Amino acid sequence: MRSCPVLSAFSFLASLSGCGPVESESSIPAQARDCPTLFGEDLTETRAVDIGDASSGTFVPYADGAGVRLILGNQGSMMITPWVQVEALPGDAEETCHVVRLANRFEGPLADDPSGLASAQFNVQFINTGSFLVSDGAFYHPFAWDRATLEGQDLELTVTVRGDGYEGTKRVRIVLE
């Protein structure tokens, strides 16, 4: 029991020195789980793909021109946290692994900035919901700039999903908020 006053004193001193807890964004969604991709390169089918938000429990696709909220990540980078869904077909497993690539194309002053993340690729788990395979969490998609630089920026976000024998791509224009 003696550690409580010491911990309180330490917390108080740390907050005075600027080393205390950092205020974080509210409710960073759970990150999609990694998994091994074990499928061939023969992509003979195309499936519908969408990108959006499912943090409420229901997938809502991003609409062209819609605002997407920036989140301050745990490591200090501003990011967006999209979810991805793929058209499900009869015979798809309850859990599948996909290769997902997110690519950015900024308009305006950030378009030619070499410090920006141009794309990221993930191997992630998807859950079969009947009509769709949905990523089992959000993609942490960070940017190199601070909130003030990113707010109001137009971004063309392209998602490409590869699964066992199929691929799909979706492009959407969003505005970072």
Short mmCIF file of N, CA and C in Angstrom, two decimals:
data_model
loop_
_atom_site.label_atom_id
_atom_site.label_comp_id
_atom_site.label_asym_id
_atom_site.label_seq_id
_atom_site.Cartn_x
_atom_site.Cartn_y
_atom_site.Cartn_z
N MET A 1 0.81 -1.20 0.00
CA MET A 1 0.00 0.00 0.00
C MET A 1 0.85 1.26 0.00
N ARG A 2 2.11 1.14 0.39
CA ARG A 2 2.96 2.30 0.48
C ARG A 2 3.26 2.91 -0.89
N SER A 3 3.13 2.13 -1.99
CA SER A 3 3.48 2.62 -3.32
C SER A 3 2.48 3.64 -3.86
N CYS A 4 1.27 3.68 -3.33
CA CYS A 4 0.27 4.62 -3.84
C CYS A 4 0.70 6.07 -3.69
N PRO A 5 1.15 6.52 -2.49
CA PRO A 5 1.59 7.92 -2.39
C PRO A 5 2.80 8.21 -3.27
N VAL A 6 3.71 7.24 -3.40
CA VAL A 6 4.89 7.43 -4.24
C VAL A 6 4.46 7.58 -5.70
N LEU A 7 3.55 6.72 -6.14
CA LEU A 7 3.06 6.78 -7.51
C LEU A 7 2.36 8.11 -7.76
N SER A 8 1.55 8.57 -6.82
CA SER A 8 0.86 9.84 -6.98
C SER A 8 1.84 10.99 -7.06
N ALA A 9 2.87 10.96 -6.21
CA ALA A 9 3.87 12.02 -6.24
C ALA A 9 4.63 11.99 -7.57
N PHE A 10 4.97 10.78 -8.04
CA PHE A 10 5.67 10.66 -9.31
C PHE A 10 4.81 11.21 -10.44
N SER A 11 3.55 10.83 -10.47
CA SER A 11 2.64 11.30 -11.53
C SER A 11 2.53 12.81 -11.50
N PHE A 12 2.43 13.39 -10.30
CA PHE A 12 2.32 14.84 -10.18
C PHE A 12 3.58 15.52 -10.71
N LEU A 13 4.76 15.02 -10.32
CA LEU A 13 6.02 15.61 -10.78
C LEU A 13 6.19 15.44 -12.28
N ALA A 14 5.82 14.29 -12.80
CA ALA A 14 5.94 14.05 -14.24
C ALA A 14 5.04 15.00 -15.02
N SER A 15 3.84 15.26 -14.50
CA SER A 15 2.95 16.16 -15.22
C SER A 15 3.48 17.58 -15.21
N LEU A 16 4.17 17.98 -14.16
CA LEU A 16 4.76 19.31 -14.12
C LEU A 16 5.92 19.44 -15.10
N SER A 17 6.65 18.35 -15.33
CA SER A 17 7.81 18.41 -16.21
C SER A 17 7.47 18.19 -17.67
N GLY A 18 6.21 17.93 -17.97
CA GLY A 18 5.82 17.70 -19.37
C GLY A 18 6.01 16.26 -19.80
N CYS A 19 6.28 15.36 -18.87
CA CYS A 19 6.48 13.96 -19.21
C CYS A 19 5.30 13.10 -18.83
N GLY A 20 4.22 13.70 -18.48
CA GLY A 20 3.04 12.95 -18.06
C GLY A 20 2.33 12.32 -19.24
N PRO A 21 1.19 11.74 -18.95
CA PRO A 21 0.44 11.08 -20.02
C PRO A 21 0.05 12.06 -21.12
N VAL A 22 0.13 11.61 -22.34
CA VAL A 22 -0.23 12.42 -23.48
C VAL A 22 -1.71 12.19 -23.76
N GLU A 23 -2.43 13.26 -24.02
CA GLU A 23 -3.84 13.09 -24.35
C GLU A 23 -3.92 12.41 -25.71
N SER A 24 -4.63 11.29 -25.77
CA SER A 24 -4.73 10.55 -27.02
C SER A 24 -6.10 10.75 -27.64
N GLU A 25 -6.20 10.40 -28.91
CA GLU A 25 -7.48 10.46 -29.61
C GLU A 25 -8.44 9.50 -28.95
N SER A 26 -9.69 9.84 -29.00
CA SER A 26 -10.68 8.94 -28.42
C SER A 26 -10.89 7.75 -29.35
N SER A 27 -10.98 6.62 -28.77
CA SER A 27 -11.35 5.36 -29.41
C SER A 27 -10.64 5.05 -30.73
N ILE A 28 -9.36 4.74 -30.64
CA ILE A 28 -8.65 4.23 -31.80
C ILE A 28 -9.16 2.81 -32.01
N PRO A 29 -9.70 2.49 -33.20
CA PRO A 29 -10.25 1.15 -33.40
C PRO A 29 -9.17 0.08 -33.36
N ALA A 30 -9.58 -1.13 -33.07
CA ALA A 30 -8.65 -2.26 -33.04
C ALA A 30 -8.05 -2.46 -34.43
N GLN A 31 -6.77 -2.78 -34.45
CA GLN A 31 -6.07 -2.98 -35.71
C GLN A 31 -6.33 -4.38 -36.25
N ALA A 32 -6.45 -4.49 -37.57
CA ALA A 32 -6.65 -5.79 -38.23
C ALA A 32 -5.47 -6.71 -37.92
N ARG A 33 -5.78 -8.00 -37.72
CA ARG A 33 -4.75 -8.99 -37.38
C ARG A 33 -3.98 -9.44 -38.61
N ASP A 34 -2.68 -9.62 -38.42
CA ASP A 34 -1.83 -10.18 -39.48
C ASP A 34 -2.13 -11.67 -39.65
N CYS A 35 -1.86 -12.17 -40.85
CA CYS A 35 -2.00 -13.60 -41.12
C CYS A 35 -1.15 -13.93 -42.34
N PRO A 36 -0.80 -15.21 -42.49
CA PRO A 36 -0.01 -15.60 -43.66
C PRO A 36 -0.92 -15.77 -44.88
N THR A 37 -0.47 -15.28 -46.02
CA THR A 37 -1.22 -15.49 -47.26
C THR A 37 -0.66 -16.72 -47.94
N LEU A 38 -1.55 -17.68 -48.21
CA LEU A 38 -1.13 -18.96 -48.76
C LEU A 38 -1.85 -19.27 -50.05
N PHE A 39 -1.92 -18.30 -50.95
CA PHE A 39 -2.58 -18.55 -52.22
C PHE A 39 -1.63 -18.23 -53.37
N GLY A 40 -1.95 -18.78 -54.52
CA GLY A 40 -1.10 -18.62 -55.70
C GLY A 40 -1.25 -17.26 -56.35
N GLU A 41 -0.56 -17.10 -57.42
CA GLU A 41 -0.57 -15.84 -58.17
C GLU A 41 -1.62 -15.82 -59.28
N ASP A 42 -2.36 -16.89 -59.47
CA ASP A 42 -3.36 -16.98 -60.52
C ASP A 42 -4.64 -16.26 -60.09
N LEU A 43 -4.82 -15.03 -60.54
CA LEU A 43 -5.96 -14.20 -60.13
C LEU A 43 -6.95 -14.13 -61.29
N THR A 44 -7.76 -15.17 -61.43
CA THR A 44 -8.65 -15.29 -62.58
C THR A 44 -9.99 -14.59 -62.38
N GLU A 45 -10.36 -14.28 -61.14
CA GLU A 45 -11.64 -13.63 -60.86
C GLU A 45 -11.43 -12.20 -60.39
N THR A 46 -12.49 -11.41 -60.53
CA THR A 46 -12.52 -10.06 -59.96
C THR A 46 -13.68 -10.00 -58.99
N ARG A 47 -13.46 -9.42 -57.83
CA ARG A 47 -14.53 -9.25 -56.85
C ARG A 47 -14.67 -7.79 -56.49
N ALA A 48 -15.90 -7.42 -56.12
CA ALA A 48 -16.17 -6.05 -55.68
C ALA A 48 -15.48 -5.81 -54.33
N VAL A 49 -14.88 -4.65 -54.20
CA VAL A 49 -14.16 -4.25 -52.99
C VAL A 49 -14.67 -2.89 -52.58
N ASP A 50 -14.69 -2.63 -51.27
CA ASP A 50 -15.05 -1.30 -50.79
C ASP A 50 -14.18 -0.96 -49.60
N ILE A 51 -14.08 0.33 -49.33
CA ILE A 51 -13.29 0.83 -48.20
C ILE A 51 -14.17 1.81 -47.44
N GLY A 52 -14.10 1.76 -46.12
CA GLY A 52 -14.94 2.64 -45.32
C GLY A 52 -14.67 2.48 -43.85
N ASP A 53 -15.71 2.61 -43.04
CA ASP A 53 -15.60 2.56 -41.59
C ASP A 53 -16.55 1.51 -41.05
N ALA A 54 -16.07 0.68 -40.14
CA ALA A 54 -16.92 -0.32 -39.50
C ALA A 54 -16.75 -0.28 -37.98
N SER A 55 -16.25 0.82 -37.45
CA SER A 55 -16.01 0.91 -36.02
C SER A 55 -17.30 0.85 -35.21
N SER A 56 -18.45 1.15 -35.83
CA SER A 56 -19.74 1.10 -35.14
C SER A 56 -20.32 -0.32 -35.15
N GLY A 57 -19.68 -1.25 -35.86
CA GLY A 57 -20.19 -2.60 -35.98
C GLY A 57 -20.86 -2.85 -37.32
N THR A 58 -21.13 -1.78 -38.07
CA THR A 58 -21.72 -1.87 -39.40
C THR A 58 -20.80 -1.18 -40.38
N PHE A 59 -20.49 -1.84 -41.48
CA PHE A 59 -19.61 -1.26 -42.49
C PHE A 59 -20.34 -0.16 -43.25
N VAL A 60 -19.72 1.02 -43.30
CA VAL A 60 -20.26 2.17 -44.04
C VAL A 60 -19.18 2.60 -45.03
N PRO A 61 -19.42 2.42 -46.34
CA PRO A 61 -18.39 2.79 -47.32
C PRO A 61 -18.14 4.29 -47.35
N TYR A 62 -16.89 4.66 -47.63
CA TYR A 62 -16.58 6.07 -47.85
C TYR A 62 -17.25 6.50 -49.15
N ALA A 63 -17.88 7.66 -49.14
CA ALA A 63 -18.46 8.23 -50.36
C ALA A 63 -17.46 9.21 -50.95
N ASP A 64 -17.44 9.34 -52.28
CA ASP A 64 -16.56 10.32 -52.92
C ASP A 64 -16.83 11.71 -52.33
N GLY A 65 -15.75 12.38 -51.94
CA GLY A 65 -15.84 13.73 -51.40
C GLY A 65 -16.15 13.80 -49.92
N ALA A 66 -16.38 12.65 -49.26
CA ALA A 66 -16.71 12.64 -47.84
C ALA A 66 -15.49 12.93 -46.99
N GLY A 67 -15.74 13.49 -45.82
CA GLY A 67 -14.67 13.74 -44.86
C GLY A 67 -14.34 12.47 -44.09
N VAL A 68 -13.05 12.24 -43.86
CA VAL A 68 -12.58 11.12 -43.06
C VAL A 68 -11.72 11.68 -41.94
N ARG A 69 -12.06 11.28 -40.72
CA ARG A 69 -11.42 11.82 -39.52
C ARG A 69 -9.98 11.33 -39.38
N LEU A 70 -9.09 12.28 -39.13
CA LEU A 70 -7.71 11.96 -38.79
C LEU A 70 -7.64 11.58 -37.32
N ILE A 71 -6.80 10.61 -37.00
CA ILE A 71 -6.61 10.15 -35.63
C ILE A 71 -5.14 10.25 -35.28
N LEU A 72 -4.84 10.68 -34.07
CA LEU A 72 -3.47 10.68 -33.59
C LEU A 72 -3.16 9.28 -33.09
N GLY A 73 -2.24 8.61 -33.74
CA GLY A 73 -1.90 7.24 -33.38
C GLY A 73 -1.05 7.18 -32.12
N ASN A 74 -0.90 5.98 -31.58
CA ASN A 74 -0.16 5.78 -30.34
C ASN A 74 1.32 6.13 -30.47
N GLN A 75 1.86 6.14 -31.68
CA GLN A 75 3.27 6.47 -31.87
C GLN A 75 3.46 7.90 -32.37
N GLY A 76 2.39 8.70 -32.34
CA GLY A 76 2.51 10.12 -32.64
C GLY A 76 2.23 10.55 -34.06
N SER A 77 1.93 9.63 -34.96
CA SER A 77 1.63 9.99 -36.34
C SER A 77 0.13 10.19 -36.52
N MET A 78 -0.21 11.11 -37.40
CA MET A 78 -1.61 11.25 -37.79
C MET A 78 -1.92 10.12 -38.77
N MET A 79 -3.13 9.56 -38.66
CA MET A 79 -3.48 8.43 -39.53
C MET A 79 -4.98 8.41 -39.75
N ILE A 80 -5.38 7.62 -40.74
CA ILE A 80 -6.77 7.26 -40.90
C ILE A 80 -6.86 5.77 -40.60
N THR A 81 -8.06 5.31 -40.29
CA THR A 81 -8.22 3.91 -39.89
C THR A 81 -9.35 3.25 -40.67
N PRO A 82 -9.15 3.06 -41.98
CA PRO A 82 -10.20 2.45 -42.80
C PRO A 82 -10.34 0.95 -42.56
N TRP A 83 -11.50 0.43 -42.89
CA TRP A 83 -11.81 -1.00 -42.92
C TRP A 83 -12.04 -1.34 -44.39
N VAL A 84 -11.92 -2.60 -44.72
CA VAL A 84 -12.09 -3.03 -46.11
C VAL A 84 -13.07 -4.21 -46.13
N GLN A 85 -13.91 -4.23 -47.16
CA GLN A 85 -14.78 -5.38 -47.36
C GLN A 85 -14.67 -5.85 -48.80
N VAL A 86 -14.89 -7.16 -48.98
CA VAL A 86 -14.80 -7.82 -50.27
C VAL A 86 -16.07 -8.64 -50.45
N GLU A 87 -16.56 -8.68 -51.67
CA GLU A 87 -17.72 -9.51 -51.99
C GLU A 87 -17.44 -10.97 -51.61
N ALA A 88 -18.35 -11.58 -50.86
CA ALA A 88 -18.22 -12.99 -50.49
C ALA A 88 -19.00 -13.85 -51.47
N LEU A 89 -18.49 -15.03 -51.72
CA LEU A 89 -19.16 -16.00 -52.59
C LEU A 89 -19.41 -17.28 -51.81
N PRO A 90 -20.41 -18.07 -52.22
CA PRO A 90 -20.63 -19.35 -51.55
C PRO A 90 -19.34 -20.17 -51.56
N GLY A 91 -19.07 -20.80 -50.47
CA GLY A 91 -17.86 -21.61 -50.36
C GLY A 91 -16.69 -20.89 -49.73
N ASP A 92 -16.80 -19.56 -49.55
CA ASP A 92 -15.72 -18.84 -48.87
C ASP A 92 -15.66 -19.28 -47.40
N ALA A 93 -14.47 -19.42 -46.88
CA ALA A 93 -14.28 -19.83 -45.49
C ALA A 93 -14.77 -18.75 -44.53
N GLU A 94 -14.95 -19.13 -43.28
CA GLU A 94 -15.37 -18.18 -42.24
C GLU A 94 -14.30 -17.12 -41.99
N GLU A 95 -13.04 -17.51 -42.07
CA GLU A 95 -11.93 -16.58 -41.93
C GLU A 95 -10.99 -16.81 -43.11
N THR A 96 -10.57 -15.71 -43.73
CA THR A 96 -9.66 -15.79 -44.87
C THR A 96 -8.56 -14.76 -44.70
N CYS A 97 -7.47 -14.97 -45.38
CA CYS A 97 -6.37 -14.02 -45.34
C CYS A 97 -6.24 -13.36 -46.72
N HIS A 98 -6.04 -12.05 -46.72
CA HIS A 98 -5.92 -11.30 -47.96
C HIS A 98 -4.70 -10.40 -47.92
N VAL A 99 -4.20 -10.09 -49.09
CA VAL A 99 -3.17 -9.06 -49.24
C VAL A 99 -3.92 -7.77 -49.59
N VAL A 100 -3.72 -6.74 -48.78
CA VAL A 100 -4.40 -5.46 -48.99
C VAL A 100 -3.35 -4.39 -49.18
N ARG A 101 -3.51 -3.62 -50.25
CA ARG A 101 -2.60 -2.50 -50.54
C ARG A 101 -3.42 -1.22 -50.53
N LEU A 102 -2.98 -0.25 -49.73
CA LEU A 102 -3.58 1.08 -49.69
C LEU A 102 -2.59 2.05 -50.33
N ALA A 103 -3.06 2.81 -51.30
CA ALA A 103 -2.19 3.77 -52.00
C ALA A 103 -2.81 5.15 -51.94
N ASN A 104 -1.97 6.14 -51.68
CA ASN A 104 -2.40 7.54 -51.58
C ASN A 104 -2.03 8.31 -52.84
N ARG A 105 -2.89 9.22 -53.23
CA ARG A 105 -2.54 10.21 -54.24
C ARG A 105 -3.15 11.52 -53.79
N PHE A 106 -2.28 12.41 -53.30
CA PHE A 106 -2.72 13.70 -52.81
C PHE A 106 -2.88 14.67 -53.97
N GLU A 107 -3.72 15.67 -53.77
CA GLU A 107 -3.83 16.79 -54.69
C GLU A 107 -3.28 18.01 -53.96
N GLY A 108 -2.85 19.00 -54.71
CA GLY A 108 -2.36 20.23 -54.10
C GLY A 108 -0.91 20.12 -53.65
N PRO A 109 -0.52 20.88 -52.60
CA PRO A 109 0.88 21.00 -52.22
C PRO A 109 1.52 19.70 -51.74
N LEU A 110 0.75 18.74 -51.26
CA LEU A 110 1.34 17.50 -50.78
C LEU A 110 1.59 16.48 -51.88
N ALA A 111 1.10 16.75 -53.08
CA ALA A 111 1.18 15.77 -54.17
C ALA A 111 2.61 15.36 -54.50
N ASP A 112 3.55 16.27 -54.43
CA ASP A 112 4.93 15.96 -54.81
C ASP A 112 5.88 15.88 -53.63
N ASP A 113 5.36 15.86 -52.41
CA ASP A 113 6.21 15.83 -51.23
C ASP A 113 6.76 14.42 -51.02
N PRO A 114 8.08 14.23 -51.11
CA PRO A 114 8.66 12.88 -51.00
C PRO A 114 8.58 12.29 -49.60
N SER A 115 8.23 13.08 -48.58
CA SER A 115 8.18 12.54 -47.22
C SER A 115 6.87 11.83 -46.91
N GLY A 116 5.92 11.87 -47.82
CA GLY A 116 4.63 11.24 -47.58
C GLY A 116 4.63 9.75 -47.88
N LEU A 117 3.81 9.03 -47.14
CA LEU A 117 3.66 7.60 -47.39
C LEU A 117 2.84 7.41 -48.64
N ALA A 118 3.43 6.82 -49.68
CA ALA A 118 2.73 6.64 -50.94
C ALA A 118 1.82 5.42 -50.90
N SER A 119 2.24 4.36 -50.22
CA SER A 119 1.41 3.16 -50.14
C SER A 119 1.89 2.28 -48.99
N ALA A 120 1.02 1.36 -48.62
CA ALA A 120 1.35 0.38 -47.59
C ALA A 120 0.66 -0.93 -47.96
N GLN A 121 1.28 -2.04 -47.60
CA GLN A 121 0.70 -3.34 -47.91
C GLN A 121 0.60 -4.15 -46.63
N PHE A 122 -0.50 -4.89 -46.49
CA PHE A 122 -0.78 -5.66 -45.29
C PHE A 122 -1.25 -7.07 -45.69
N ASN A 123 -0.96 -8.06 -44.88
CA ASN A 123 -1.57 -9.39 -44.96
C ASN A 123 -2.49 -9.48 -43.76
N VAL A 124 -3.81 -9.48 -43.98
CA VAL A 124 -4.73 -9.40 -42.86
C VAL A 124 -5.88 -10.41 -42.94
N GLN A 125 -6.43 -10.66 -41.77
CA GLN A 125 -7.55 -11.58 -41.60
C GLN A 125 -8.86 -10.89 -41.96
N PHE A 126 -9.73 -11.60 -42.68
CA PHE A 126 -11.08 -11.14 -43.00
C PHE A 126 -12.07 -12.14 -42.42
N ILE A 127 -13.23 -11.64 -42.01
CA ILE A 127 -14.29 -12.46 -41.43
C ILE A 127 -15.47 -12.50 -42.41
N ASN A 128 -16.03 -13.68 -42.63
CA ASN A 128 -17.16 -13.86 -43.53
C ASN A 128 -18.44 -13.46 -42.80
N THR A 129 -19.16 -12.47 -43.35
CA THR A 129 -20.42 -12.01 -42.75
C THR A 129 -21.63 -12.46 -43.57
N GLY A 130 -21.42 -13.34 -44.52
CA GLY A 130 -22.50 -13.80 -45.40
C GLY A 130 -22.36 -13.22 -46.78
N SER A 131 -22.66 -11.92 -46.93
CA SER A 131 -22.55 -11.26 -48.23
C SER A 131 -21.15 -10.71 -48.48
N PHE A 132 -20.41 -10.48 -47.40
CA PHE A 132 -19.10 -9.84 -47.52
C PHE A 132 -18.07 -10.51 -46.63
N LEU A 133 -16.82 -10.35 -47.04
CA LEU A 133 -15.68 -10.64 -46.20
C LEU A 133 -15.19 -9.27 -45.72
N VAL A 134 -15.13 -9.06 -44.40
CA VAL A 134 -14.78 -7.75 -43.84
C VAL A 134 -13.51 -7.90 -43.01
N SER A 135 -12.59 -6.94 -43.16
CA SER A 135 -11.36 -6.97 -42.36
C SER A 135 -11.75 -7.04 -40.88
N ASP A 136 -11.01 -7.82 -40.11
CA ASP A 136 -11.39 -8.03 -38.71
C ASP A 136 -10.95 -6.88 -37.82
N GLY A 137 -10.55 -5.80 -38.41
CA GLY A 137 -10.16 -4.59 -37.70
C GLY A 137 -9.79 -3.52 -38.70
N ALA A 138 -9.36 -2.40 -38.19
CA ALA A 138 -9.00 -1.26 -39.04
C ALA A 138 -7.55 -1.36 -39.50
N PHE A 139 -7.26 -0.72 -40.61
CA PHE A 139 -5.89 -0.56 -41.08
C PHE A 139 -5.35 0.74 -40.52
N TYR A 140 -4.20 0.69 -39.88
CA TYR A 140 -3.56 1.91 -39.38
C TYR A 140 -2.73 2.47 -40.53
N HIS A 141 -3.24 3.52 -41.15
CA HIS A 141 -2.64 4.09 -42.35
C HIS A 141 -2.10 5.48 -42.01
N PRO A 142 -0.80 5.56 -41.62
CA PRO A 142 -0.23 6.83 -41.13
C PRO A 142 0.26 7.75 -42.24
N PHE A 143 0.41 9.01 -41.86
CA PHE A 143 0.93 10.05 -42.74
C PHE A 143 2.14 10.70 -42.08
N ALA A 144 2.97 11.38 -42.87
CA ALA A 144 4.19 12.00 -42.37
C ALA A 144 3.98 13.42 -41.86
N TRP A 145 2.80 13.98 -42.05
CA TRP A 145 2.57 15.38 -41.69
C TRP A 145 1.72 15.52 -40.44
N ASP A 146 1.70 16.73 -39.89
CA ASP A 146 0.89 16.99 -38.70
C ASP A 146 -0.56 17.30 -39.10
N ARG A 147 -1.43 17.38 -38.11
CA ARG A 147 -2.86 17.59 -38.34
C ARG A 147 -3.12 18.87 -39.13
N ALA A 148 -2.45 19.96 -38.78
CA ALA A 148 -2.71 21.24 -39.45
C ALA A 148 -2.40 21.16 -40.95
N THR A 149 -1.36 20.43 -41.32
CA THR A 149 -1.01 20.27 -42.73
C THR A 149 -2.01 19.39 -43.46
N LEU A 150 -2.53 18.37 -42.78
CA LEU A 150 -3.40 17.38 -43.42
C LEU A 150 -4.86 17.79 -43.50
N GLU A 151 -5.34 18.55 -42.53
CA GLU A 151 -6.77 18.90 -42.51
C GLU A 151 -7.17 19.63 -43.78
N GLY A 152 -8.23 19.16 -44.40
CA GLY A 152 -8.76 19.77 -45.62
C GLY A 152 -8.11 19.27 -46.90
N GLN A 153 -7.11 18.40 -46.79
CA GLN A 153 -6.43 17.89 -47.98
C GLN A 153 -7.30 16.87 -48.69
N ASP A 154 -7.33 16.95 -50.02
CA ASP A 154 -8.00 15.95 -50.84
C ASP A 154 -7.05 14.79 -51.08
N LEU A 155 -7.57 13.59 -50.94
CA LEU A 155 -6.77 12.39 -51.10
C LEU A 155 -7.55 11.37 -51.91
N GLU A 156 -6.92 10.85 -52.96
CA GLU A 156 -7.49 9.71 -53.66
C GLU A 156 -6.88 8.48 -53.01
N LEU A 157 -7.72 7.68 -52.38
CA LEU A 157 -7.28 6.48 -51.69
C LEU A 157 -7.69 5.28 -52.53
N THR A 158 -6.72 4.45 -52.88
CA THR A 158 -6.98 3.25 -53.68
C THR A 158 -6.69 2.03 -52.82
N VAL A 159 -7.64 1.12 -52.78
CA VAL A 159 -7.44 -0.14 -52.08
C VAL A 159 -7.49 -1.26 -53.12
N THR A 160 -6.50 -2.14 -53.05
CA THR A 160 -6.46 -3.32 -53.89
C THR A 160 -6.38 -4.53 -52.95
N VAL A 161 -7.28 -5.48 -53.18
CA VAL A 161 -7.34 -6.67 -52.34
C VAL A 161 -7.10 -7.89 -53.21
N ARG A 162 -6.18 -8.75 -52.76
CA ARG A 162 -5.92 -10.01 -53.46
C ARG A 162 -6.26 -11.15 -52.51
N GLY A 163 -7.04 -12.09 -53.03
CA GLY A 163 -7.40 -13.30 -52.28
C GLY A 163 -7.07 -14.52 -53.11
N ASP A 164 -7.53 -15.66 -52.67
CA ASP A 164 -7.23 -16.91 -53.36
C ASP A 164 -7.97 -16.96 -54.70
N GLY A 165 -7.27 -16.62 -55.79
CA GLY A 165 -7.82 -16.67 -57.13
C GLY A 165 -8.53 -15.40 -57.59
N TYR A 166 -8.53 -14.36 -56.79
CA TYR A 166 -9.23 -13.14 -57.19
C TYR A 166 -8.53 -11.88 -56.70
N GLU A 167 -8.95 -10.78 -57.33
CA GLU A 167 -8.43 -9.46 -56.98
C GLU A 167 -9.55 -8.46 -57.19
N GLY A 168 -9.49 -7.36 -56.48
CA GLY A 168 -10.45 -6.27 -56.66
C GLY A 168 -9.82 -4.96 -56.27
N THR A 169 -10.28 -3.88 -56.89
CA THR A 169 -9.73 -2.55 -56.62
C THR A 169 -10.87 -1.55 -56.48
N LYS A 170 -10.69 -0.58 -55.60
CA LYS A 170 -11.66 0.50 -55.41
C LYS A 170 -10.88 1.79 -55.18
N ARG A 171 -11.31 2.85 -55.84
CA ARG A 171 -10.74 4.19 -55.64
C ARG A 171 -11.83 5.09 -55.09
N VAL A 172 -11.46 5.92 -54.14
CA VAL A 172 -12.40 6.87 -53.58
C VAL A 172 -11.63 8.15 -53.22
N ARG A 173 -12.28 9.29 -53.49
CA ARG A 173 -11.70 10.58 -53.11
C ARG A 173 -12.28 10.97 -51.77
N ILE A 174 -11.39 11.27 -50.81
CA ILE A 174 -11.83 11.68 -49.49
C ILE A 174 -11.18 13.01 -49.13
N VAL A 175 -11.72 13.67 -48.11
CA VAL A 175 -11.14 14.89 -47.57
C VAL A 175 -10.76 14.61 -46.14
N LEU A 176 -9.52 14.86 -45.80
CA LEU A 176 -9.03 14.58 -44.45
C LEU A 176 -9.52 15.66 -43.48
N GLU A 177 -10.09 15.23 -42.37
CA GLU A 177 -10.61 16.16 -41.35
C GLU A 177 -9.85 16.04 -40.06
#
